[in-house]
mmCIF file of C-alpha atoms in Angstrom:
data_model
loop_
_atom_site.group_PDB
_atom_site.id
_atom_site.type_symbol
_atom_site.label_atom_id
_atom_site.label_comp_id
_atom_site.label_asym_id
_atom_site.label_seq_id
_atom_site.Cartn_x
_atom_site.Cartn_y
_atom_site.Cartn_z
ATOM 1 C CA MET A 1 41.474 4.615 -6.620
ATOM 2 C CA GLY A 2 41.216 7.793 -8.889
ATOM 3 C CA ASP A 3 38.667 6.169 -11.210
ATOM 4 C CA PHE A 4 36.393 5.090 -8.142
ATOM 5 C CA SER A 5 36.644 8.608 -6.756
ATOM 6 C CA GLU A 6 35.550 10.108 -10.150
ATOM 7 C CA VAL A 7 32.535 7.817 -10.457
ATOM 8 C CA ASP A 8 31.649 8.581 -6.808
ATOM 9 C CA HIS A 9 31.801 12.274 -7.555
ATOM 10 C CA GLN A 10 29.647 11.772 -10.684
ATOM 11 C CA ARG A 11 27.038 9.950 -8.497
ATOM 12 C CA GLN A 12 27.016 12.708 -5.961
ATOM 13 C CA THR A 13 26.600 15.461 -8.541
ATOM 14 C CA THR A 14 23.724 13.453 -10.020
ATOM 15 C CA VAL A 15 22.008 13.152 -6.534
ATOM 16 C CA ASP A 16 22.521 16.855 -5.973
ATOM 17 C CA SER A 17 20.957 17.773 -9.265
ATOM 18 C CA LEU A 18 17.979 15.494 -8.530
ATOM 19 C CA HIS A 19 17.616 17.308 -5.276
ATOM 20 C CA GLN A 20 17.473 20.716 -6.932
ATOM 21 C CA GLU A 21 14.982 19.490 -9.531
ATOM 22 C CA LEU A 22 12.647 18.170 -6.798
ATOM 23 C CA GLN A 23 12.883 21.398 -5.065
ATOM 24 C CA LYS A 24 11.718 23.078 -8.127
ATOM 25 C CA LEU A 25 8.851 20.648 -8.392
ATOM 26 C CA LEU A 26 7.760 21.463 -4.862
ATOM 27 C CA GLN A 27 7.441 25.074 -5.771
ATOM 28 C CA THR A 28 4.594 24.072 -8.341
ATOM 29 C CA ALA A 29 2.683 22.100 -5.652
ATOM 30 C CA PRO A 30 -1.088 23.057 -5.502
ATOM 31 C CA GLY A 31 -2.159 24.909 -2.314
ATOM 32 C CA GLY A 32 -1.436 23.139 0.857
ATOM 33 C CA LYS A 33 -0.054 19.993 -0.681
ATOM 34 C CA ALA A 34 3.721 20.990 -0.730
ATOM 35 C CA ASP A 35 4.259 19.197 2.807
ATOM 36 C CA ILE A 36 2.696 15.877 1.354
ATOM 37 C CA PHE A 37 4.930 15.876 -1.712
ATOM 38 C CA ARG A 38 8.041 16.819 0.426
ATOM 39 C CA THR A 39 7.428 13.675 2.556
ATOM 40 C CA GLU A 40 7.035 11.518 -0.561
ATOM 41 C CA PHE A 41 10.180 12.974 -2.084
ATOM 42 C CA GLU A 42 12.180 11.919 0.819
ATOM 43 C CA SER A 43 11.410 8.269 0.144
ATOM 44 C CA TYR A 44 12.033 8.845 -3.535
ATOM 45 C CA LYS A 45 15.461 10.188 -2.809
ATOM 46 C CA ARG A 46 16.382 7.126 -0.951
ATOM 47 C CA LEU A 47 15.001 4.851 -3.909
ATOM 48 C CA PHE A 48 17.060 6.943 -6.330
ATOM 49 C CA HIS A 49 20.154 6.697 -4.150
ATOM 50 C CA ARG A 50 19.847 2.865 -4.333
ATOM 51 C CA PHE A 51 19.466 3.018 -7.984
ATOM 52 C CA LEU A 52 22.669 4.868 -8.380
ATOM 53 C CA HIS A 53 24.795 2.921 -5.913
ATOM 54 C CA GLU A 54 23.458 -0.696 -6.002
ATOM 55 C CA SER A 55 24.118 -3.248 -8.768
ATOM 56 C CA GLY A 56 23.407 -6.851 -9.272
ATOM 57 C CA SER A 57 20.447 -8.752 -7.957
ATOM 58 C CA ALA A 58 18.374 -7.229 -5.309
ATOM 59 C CA ILE A 59 18.198 -10.480 -3.382
ATOM 60 C CA GLN A 60 21.233 -11.905 -2.029
ATOM 61 C CA TRP A 61 20.510 -15.595 -2.625
ATOM 62 C CA GLY A 62 23.466 -16.687 -0.646
ATOM 63 C CA ASN A 63 21.917 -15.352 2.495
ATOM 64 C CA ILE A 64 18.616 -17.237 2.115
ATOM 65 C CA GLN A 65 18.413 -19.978 4.593
ATOM 66 C CA LYS A 66 15.919 -22.805 5.062
ATOM 67 C CA LEU A 67 13.072 -22.138 7.481
ATOM 68 C CA PRO A 68 13.547 -24.020 10.869
ATOM 69 C CA ASP A 69 11.556 -27.208 11.362
ATOM 70 C CA ASN A 70 7.905 -26.384 12.391
ATOM 71 C CA ALA A 71 8.120 -22.831 11.176
ATOM 72 C CA VAL A 72 5.308 -23.416 8.888
ATOM 73 C CA LEU A 73 2.020 -24.686 10.505
ATOM 74 C CA ASN A 74 -0.183 -27.229 8.919
ATOM 75 C CA TYR A 75 -3.501 -25.496 8.162
ATOM 76 C CA ASP A 76 -5.422 -28.589 9.371
ATOM 77 C CA SER A 77 -3.801 -28.271 12.857
ATOM 78 C CA LEU A 78 -5.030 -24.686 13.353
ATOM 79 C CA LYS A 79 -7.758 -24.109 15.914
ATOM 80 C CA THR A 80 -10.956 -22.600 14.614
ATOM 81 C CA PRO A 81 -12.594 -20.283 17.275
ATOM 82 C CA THR A 82 -16.127 -20.899 17.989
ATOM 83 C CA GLU A 83 -17.301 -18.504 20.655
ATOM 84 C CA LYS A 84 -18.931 -15.364 19.220
ATOM 85 C CA GLU A 85 -17.480 -12.933 21.731
ATOM 86 C CA ALA A 86 -13.967 -14.367 21.402
ATOM 87 C CA ILE A 87 -14.173 -13.941 17.580
ATOM 88 C CA ALA A 88 -15.476 -10.467 18.055
ATOM 89 C CA GLN A 89 -12.532 -9.631 20.162
ATOM 90 C CA MET A 90 -10.095 -10.746 17.618
ATOM 91 C CA LEU A 91 -11.794 -8.744 14.837
ATOM 92 C CA ARG A 92 -11.693 -5.568 16.950
ATOM 93 C CA LYS A 93 -7.945 -5.852 16.417
ATOM 94 C CA LEU A 94 -8.108 -6.291 12.779
ATOM 95 C CA VAL A 95 -7.881 -3.747 9.608
ATOM 96 C CA VAL A 96 -8.531 -5.092 6.216
ATOM 97 C CA VAL A 97 -6.521 -3.305 3.640
ATOM 98 C CA LYS A 98 -7.197 -3.773 -0.213
ATOM 99 C CA LEU A 99 -4.684 -2.548 -2.817
ATOM 100 C CA ASN A 100 -6.821 -0.531 -5.256
ATOM 101 C CA GLY A 101 -4.239 1.289 -7.454
ATOM 102 C CA GLY A 102 -4.577 -0.829 -10.506
ATOM 103 C CA LEU A 103 -6.477 0.091 -13.712
ATOM 104 C CA GLY A 104 -8.386 -2.664 -15.667
ATOM 105 C CA THR A 105 -6.436 -2.191 -18.914
ATOM 106 C CA SER A 106 -5.076 -5.771 -18.766
ATOM 107 C CA MET A 107 -8.640 -6.869 -18.762
ATOM 108 C CA GLY A 108 -9.522 -4.682 -21.723
ATOM 109 C CA CYS A 109 -11.339 -2.088 -19.602
ATOM 110 C CA THR A 110 -10.849 1.485 -18.637
ATOM 111 C CA GLY A 111 -10.799 2.831 -15.103
ATOM 112 C CA PRO A 112 -10.077 1.168 -11.791
ATOM 113 C CA LYS A 113 -9.995 -2.550 -11.776
ATOM 114 C CA SER A 114 -12.078 -2.607 -8.609
ATOM 115 C CA LEU A 115 -14.959 -1.235 -10.633
ATOM 116 C CA ILE A 116 -15.203 -3.846 -13.152
ATOM 117 C CA GLN A 117 -18.410 -5.944 -13.025
ATOM 118 C CA VAL A 118 -17.567 -9.607 -12.397
ATOM 119 C CA ARG A 119 -20.849 -11.316 -11.223
ATOM 120 C CA ASN A 120 -24.538 -10.368 -11.358
ATOM 121 C CA ASP A 121 -23.698 -6.723 -12.134
ATOM 122 C CA LEU A 122 -21.453 -6.509 -8.947
ATOM 123 C CA THR A 123 -18.054 -5.144 -9.013
ATOM 124 C CA PHE A 124 -14.949 -6.273 -7.235
ATOM 125 C CA LEU A 125 -15.507 -3.488 -4.794
ATOM 126 C CA ASP A 126 -19.158 -4.470 -4.310
ATOM 127 C CA LEU A 127 -18.218 -7.945 -3.441
ATOM 128 C CA THR A 128 -15.275 -6.896 -1.096
ATOM 129 C CA VAL A 129 -17.758 -4.594 0.739
ATOM 130 C CA HIS A 130 -20.182 -7.404 1.135
ATOM 131 C CA GLN A 131 -17.475 -9.731 2.509
ATOM 132 C CA ILE A 132 -16.535 -7.314 5.195
ATOM 133 C CA GLU A 133 -19.903 -6.217 5.962
ATOM 134 C CA GLN A 134 -20.990 -9.798 6.552
ATOM 135 C CA LEU A 135 -18.158 -10.094 9.233
ATOM 136 C CA ASN A 136 -19.352 -7.071 11.027
ATOM 137 C CA VAL A 137 -23.021 -7.929 11.072
ATOM 138 C CA THR A 138 -22.408 -11.477 12.039
ATOM 139 C CA TYR A 139 -20.054 -10.656 15.013
ATOM 140 C CA GLY A 140 -21.252 -7.264 15.982
ATOM 141 C CA THR A 141 -17.889 -5.581 15.087
ATOM 142 C CA ASP A 142 -16.511 -2.548 13.073
ATOM 143 C CA VAL A 143 -13.677 -4.090 10.969
ATOM 144 C CA PRO A 144 -12.746 -1.115 8.642
ATOM 145 C CA LEU A 145 -12.090 -1.636 4.889
ATOM 146 C CA VAL A 146 -9.055 0.418 3.931
ATOM 147 C CA LEU A 147 -8.389 1.120 0.194
ATOM 148 C CA MET A 148 -5.027 2.098 -1.042
ATOM 149 C CA ASN A 149 -5.637 4.066 -4.170
ATOM 150 C CA SER A 150 -3.108 5.360 -6.754
ATOM 151 C CA PHE A 151 -3.458 8.807 -8.490
ATOM 152 C CA ASN A 152 -4.844 6.656 -11.307
ATOM 153 C CA THR A 153 -7.690 5.445 -9.230
ATOM 154 C CA ASN A 154 -8.524 7.814 -6.528
ATOM 155 C CA ASP A 155 -11.010 10.100 -8.287
ATOM 156 C CA ASP A 156 -13.098 7.369 -9.702
ATOM 157 C CA THR A 157 -13.131 5.440 -6.570
ATOM 158 C CA ALA A 158 -14.176 8.402 -4.569
ATOM 159 C CA LYS A 159 -17.156 8.964 -7.054
ATOM 160 C CA VAL A 160 -18.724 5.489 -6.118
ATOM 161 C CA LEU A 161 -18.213 5.325 -2.497
ATOM 162 C CA HIS A 162 -21.383 7.314 -1.643
ATOM 163 C CA LYS A 163 -23.342 4.139 -2.748
ATOM 164 C CA TYR A 164 -22.100 2.377 0.519
ATOM 165 C CA ARG A 165 -23.421 4.879 2.948
ATOM 166 C CA GLY A 166 -25.579 3.196 5.711
ATOM 167 C CA ARG A 167 -23.815 -0.098 5.223
ATOM 168 C CA ARG A 168 -22.357 -1.802 8.151
ATOM 169 C CA LEU A 169 -18.687 -1.017 7.511
ATOM 170 C CA ARG A 170 -16.347 1.977 7.637
ATOM 171 C CA ILE A 171 -14.421 2.635 4.404
ATOM 172 C CA VAL A 172 -11.274 4.588 4.574
ATOM 173 C CA THR A 173 -9.022 5.556 1.711
ATOM 174 C CA PHE A 174 -5.529 6.930 1.313
ATOM 175 C CA GLN A 175 -3.225 7.166 -1.673
ATOM 176 C CA GLN A 176 -0.024 5.455 -2.334
ATOM 177 C CA SER A 177 3.067 7.635 -3.330
ATOM 178 C CA ARG A 178 3.344 9.356 -6.681
ATOM 179 C CA TYR A 179 6.837 9.370 -7.960
ATOM 180 C CA PRO A 180 8.204 11.122 -11.000
ATOM 181 C CA ARG A 181 9.664 9.096 -13.910
ATOM 182 C CA ILE A 182 13.252 9.349 -14.730
ATOM 183 C CA ASP A 183 14.468 10.691 -18.094
ATOM 184 C CA ARG A 184 16.844 8.036 -19.429
ATOM 185 C CA GLU A 185 19.372 10.435 -20.772
ATOM 186 C CA THR A 186 19.625 12.946 -17.904
ATOM 187 C CA LEU A 187 18.567 10.816 -15.043
ATOM 188 C CA MET A 188 16.358 13.687 -13.901
ATOM 189 C CA PRO A 189 12.661 13.722 -13.081
ATOM 190 C CA ALA A 190 10.494 13.987 -16.242
ATOM 191 C CA ALA A 191 7.830 15.696 -14.387
ATOM 192 C CA LYS A 192 8.008 19.536 -14.401
ATOM 193 C CA ASN A 193 4.716 20.378 -12.595
ATOM 194 C CA LEU A 194 2.945 18.784 -9.609
ATOM 195 C CA SER A 195 -0.386 19.939 -10.957
ATOM 196 C CA THR A 196 -0.504 17.254 -13.631
ATOM 197 C CA SER A 197 -0.731 13.518 -12.973
ATOM 198 C CA ALA A 198 0.033 12.320 -16.633
ATOM 199 C CA ASN A 199 1.293 8.709 -16.752
ATOM 200 C CA GLU A 200 4.038 9.772 -18.986
ATOM 201 C CA VAL A 201 5.853 11.636 -16.245
ATOM 202 C CA TRP A 202 4.582 9.989 -12.915
ATOM 203 C CA TYR A 203 4.074 6.405 -11.723
ATOM 204 C CA PRO A 204 2.693 4.680 -8.659
ATOM 205 C CA PRO A 205 5.493 2.571 -6.895
ATOM 206 C CA GLY A 206 4.746 -1.094 -6.343
ATOM 207 C CA HIS A 207 2.844 -2.703 -3.482
ATOM 208 C CA GLY A 208 5.925 -2.528 -1.305
ATOM 209 C CA ASP A 209 5.186 1.196 -0.997
ATOM 210 C CA PHE A 210 2.119 0.300 1.243
ATOM 211 C CA TYR A 211 4.173 0.461 4.480
ATOM 212 C CA GLN A 212 5.467 3.913 3.876
ATOM 213 C CA ALA A 213 2.425 5.482 2.377
ATOM 214 C CA PHE A 214 0.173 3.923 5.213
ATOM 215 C CA TYR A 215 2.510 5.507 7.826
ATOM 216 C CA ASN A 216 2.570 8.737 6.022
ATOM 217 C CA SER A 217 -1.237 8.991 5.758
ATOM 218 C CA GLY A 218 -1.667 8.876 9.541
ATOM 219 C CA LEU A 219 -3.847 5.889 9.381
ATOM 220 C CA LEU A 220 -1.280 3.602 11.069
ATOM 221 C CA ASP A 221 -1.287 5.848 14.248
ATOM 222 C CA GLN A 222 -4.998 6.124 14.097
ATOM 223 C CA PHE A 223 -5.823 2.393 13.969
ATOM 224 C CA LEU A 224 -3.257 1.776 16.755
ATOM 225 C CA GLN A 225 -4.917 4.282 19.014
ATOM 226 C CA GLU A 226 -8.073 2.181 18.207
ATOM 227 C CA GLY A 227 -6.341 -0.961 19.432
ATOM 228 C CA ARG A 228 -6.164 -2.521 16.130
ATOM 229 C CA GLU A 229 -2.918 -4.552 15.830
ATOM 230 C CA PHE A 230 -3.257 -6.780 12.725
ATOM 231 C CA CYS A 231 -3.526 -6.038 9.003
ATOM 232 C CA PHE A 232 -4.928 -8.223 6.316
ATOM 233 C CA LEU A 233 -3.608 -7.118 2.927
ATOM 234 C CA SER A 234 -4.582 -8.256 -0.513
ATOM 235 C CA ASN A 235 -5.296 -7.254 -4.010
ATOM 236 C CA ILE A 236 -8.818 -5.918 -4.554
ATOM 237 C CA ASP A 237 -9.485 -8.326 -7.452
ATOM 238 C CA ASN A 238 -8.460 -11.221 -5.282
ATOM 239 C CA LEU A 239 -11.926 -12.295 -4.106
ATOM 240 C CA GLY A 240 -10.654 -15.601 -2.605
ATOM 241 C CA ALA A 241 -8.382 -13.631 -0.059
ATOM 242 C CA THR A 242 -10.824 -13.369 2.804
ATOM 243 C CA VAL A 243 -10.337 -12.944 6.494
ATOM 244 C CA ASP A 244 -9.663 -16.503 7.951
ATOM 245 C CA LEU A 245 -10.445 -16.637 11.721
ATOM 246 C CA SER A 246 -8.181 -19.641 12.256
ATOM 247 C CA GLU A 247 -5.305 -17.705 10.824
ATOM 248 C CA LEU A 248 -6.215 -14.549 12.775
ATOM 249 C CA CYS A 249 -6.322 -16.750 15.950
ATOM 250 C CA VAL A 250 -2.797 -17.769 15.399
ATOM 251 C CA CYS A 251 -1.575 -14.289 14.866
ATOM 252 C CA VAL A 252 -3.364 -13.126 17.988
ATOM 253 C CA SER A 253 -1.957 -15.976 20.048
ATOM 254 C CA VAL A 254 1.680 -15.453 18.766
ATOM 255 C CA PHE A 255 1.509 -11.678 19.493
ATOM 256 C CA LEU A 256 0.203 -12.215 23.141
ATOM 257 C CA LEU A 257 2.964 -14.911 23.637
ATOM 258 C CA ARG A 258 5.731 -12.296 22.738
ATOM 259 C CA LEU A 259 4.276 -9.633 25.292
#
């Protein structure tokens, strides 16, 4: 029992030290951004707490159960809506989100992956804009394209968005969280100043950060107020991931049944 208490005490001391370091970091925040970082750090603290207290696999495989019969629908059995107004009503409930935080380094390129030219001098972002614009033109809707940027891609992406002005779509951006890397020896944040975004001391958390970052940005509340209830989410470089009206129809039908 004594050994366990000592380990527990060490963990709490480490957590307390982390909180102090994060508080010091907040004092270096650029003007008007302290509250943004403070909100992000609350999620970071929870993640750090899990790192200290949890061990073993993140997935408890013994708790995984088979899906019940008929839980997965055969795609060929889905109904494809045909009435233009019915389709438009569904699309008015939709938001398309593209994960745009990655760099093109794995493809031998610099800058955001979304700005890589892939066909006829068009980039991943160009082709994505065209896909959503075609939906809006065809059905007279205003499906927004939402880009979740990282601190690695935000500035470069902002520089090219002006080229889409006047197009039949609304582009909205927000940034995923920016978390400080941990020093292996001290378990304290490697970052000492919020004014720098060097990769050596900061990192963007994985795609699972979407939910918290989307909520923190205020966009969740904004889109709910617009009556939008469904979110289509995919990587910006996955051009095959497009809005499927049959699948959207299932989502809308199931949601209405649960009301």
